């Protein structure tokens, strides 16, 4: 049996309707921006394996750091114990995060980072005997698939089976160009009408919605409105963090600072699952008490796994090398050139770029659903050409590893141009 045949016997894949899905591709090796399947076919990984891998597959520098940690202290429980890798990650993050972030809490993935932030927002007010139970989120937001994260997510077909079982979430429009005022007004109305504990948002780019972008000034304004009413702000940087937007964090573009930040995905350079939620001192202090009931009773078995911490430290070091910063700048410029080239194409609605993120919306005759027919046609075309891209409906986006060469990048662009001609 081939790997693919064995797979279909045993495995259940994410976001997959197995009855109609195509068989998965068995990948046997990765290096840099490239992947190879079991038959030796080569693919360019143009979405950094779901946005996690900035420095290339099988990165030696991170692998060495992991090996060294694995053979020193692979794991120890974090309840009642601590270790140097966790402390070093905390020290490093204090240097690079917005200055008001003072405490860090480890978990395992983007959803748990969000879950922790939402629970903290709710318990923050519970601990102060203030009734605030509503969370504010954007339309079409994506914050993960665990229950609170899913409640905050606005992509309806992900969550429709669970309606009525969620915490209270109210949605406001994303302040995309021309709709800023509508978004501000909606936020003010929501805060007036509901007892709001927190506002969670993907800063500047909504990834899963199809790389929908909005301006830092608009986000700053929304955050100010929250601050006036003491609503906690939660920046979900799970996708945008660690250089994707051209700065270390998307929040680096914004004049306001959030109360909490969620990190995962590129945190460990795409090697080991790990996540972090960070907090201000004020948030932490609401849990700091002689009363044990005011503590945050949340934890995961692998909290602050030392091997994950070692991977995170190596990744952050790589991110801040001159070479990697130059790569980010190079890809950004290249995207801008490509955007200019195709945005006036008759089949293109619009194209947009921020940092290494690029997205193009393709015209279609019918309303395109998330996993609709155009999406499947595009996806198959790209895979056939050896380029890994996962369109969202009629939106094709690129989020490459920062080490992708100009030649590889040009091949990705060319394939997208050909795809636009094809549909
Ligand atoms: C991917 C993502 C998540 C969820 O992360 P998982 O590791 O898949 O649980 C949460 N928020 C944002 C913005 C994401 O892009």
CSV table of C-alpha atoms and ligand atoms in Angstrom, one decimal, residues 15 50-52 108-114 141-146 149 153 200-203 205-208 236-240 262 264-265 274-275, ligand 1:
chain,number,residue,atom,x,y,z
A,15,UNK,CA,-11.3,20.8,7.6
A,50,UNK,CA,-0.3,27.4,7.1
A,51,UNK,CA,1.8,30.5,8.0
A,52,UNK,CA,4.1,28.8,10.5
A,108,UNK,CA,0.1,24.7,22.9
A,109,UNK,CA,-1.5,26.4,19.9
A,110,UNK,CA,-3.2,29.5,18.5
A,111,UNK,CA,-6.6,28.4,19.8
A,112,UNK,CA,-5.4,27.8,23.3
A,113,UNK,CA,-3.6,31.2,23.3
A,114,UNK,CA,-7.0,32.8,22.4
A,141,UNK,CA,-12.8,36.8,12.3
A,142,UNK,CA,-10.9,33.7,12.8
A,143,UNK,CA,-9.5,32.9,16.3
A,144,UNK,CA,-9.3,29.1,16.3
A,145,UNK,CA,-11.4,26.1,16.8
A,146,UNK,CA,-11.7,25.5,20.6
A,149,UNK,CA,-12.0,30.8,20.2
A,153,UNK,CA,-14.7,33.4,15.1
A,200,UNK,CA,-10.5,40.5,20.3
A,201,UNK,CA,-9.1,41.3,16.8
A,202,UNK,CA,-6.6,40.1,14.2
A,203,UNK,CA,-4.5,43.3,13.9
A,205,UNK,CA,-4.8,41.5,8.5
A,206,UNK,CA,-7.7,38.9,8.9
A,207,UNK,CA,-5.9,35.8,7.7
A,208,UNK,CA,-8.5,33.1,7.3
A,236,UNK,CA,-4.6,38.0,18.2
A,237,UNK,CA,-1.1,38.0,16.5
A,238,UNK,CA,-1.1,34.3,15.9
A,239,UNK,CA,-0.9,34.8,12.2
A,240,UNK,CA,0.6,38.3,12.0
A,262,UNK,CA,-1.8,36.0,21.5
A,264,UNK,CA,1.7,31.0,18.1
A,265,UNK,CA,2.3,29.8,14.4
A,274,UNK,CA,3.7,26.1,21.2
A,275,UNK,CA,1.7,29.3,22.0
B,1,LIG,C1,-4.4,29.9,13.0
B,1,LIG,C2,-5.0,31.0,13.9
B,1,LIG,C3,-5.5,30.7,15.1
B,1,LIG,C4,-5.6,29.2,15.6
B,1,LIG,O1,-4.4,28.7,15.8
B,1,LIG,P1,-4.3,27.1,15.9
B,1,LIG,O2,-2.9,26.8,16.2
B,1,LIG,O3,-4.7,26.6,14.5
B,1,LIG,O4,-5.2,26.6,16.9
B,1,LIG,C5,-6.0,31.7,15.9
B,1,LIG,N1,-5.9,33.0,15.5
B,1,LIG,C6,-5.5,33.3,14.3
B,1,LIG,C7,-5.4,34.7,13.9
B,1,LIG,C8,-5.0,32.3,13.4
B,1,LIG,O5,-4.5,32.7,12.2
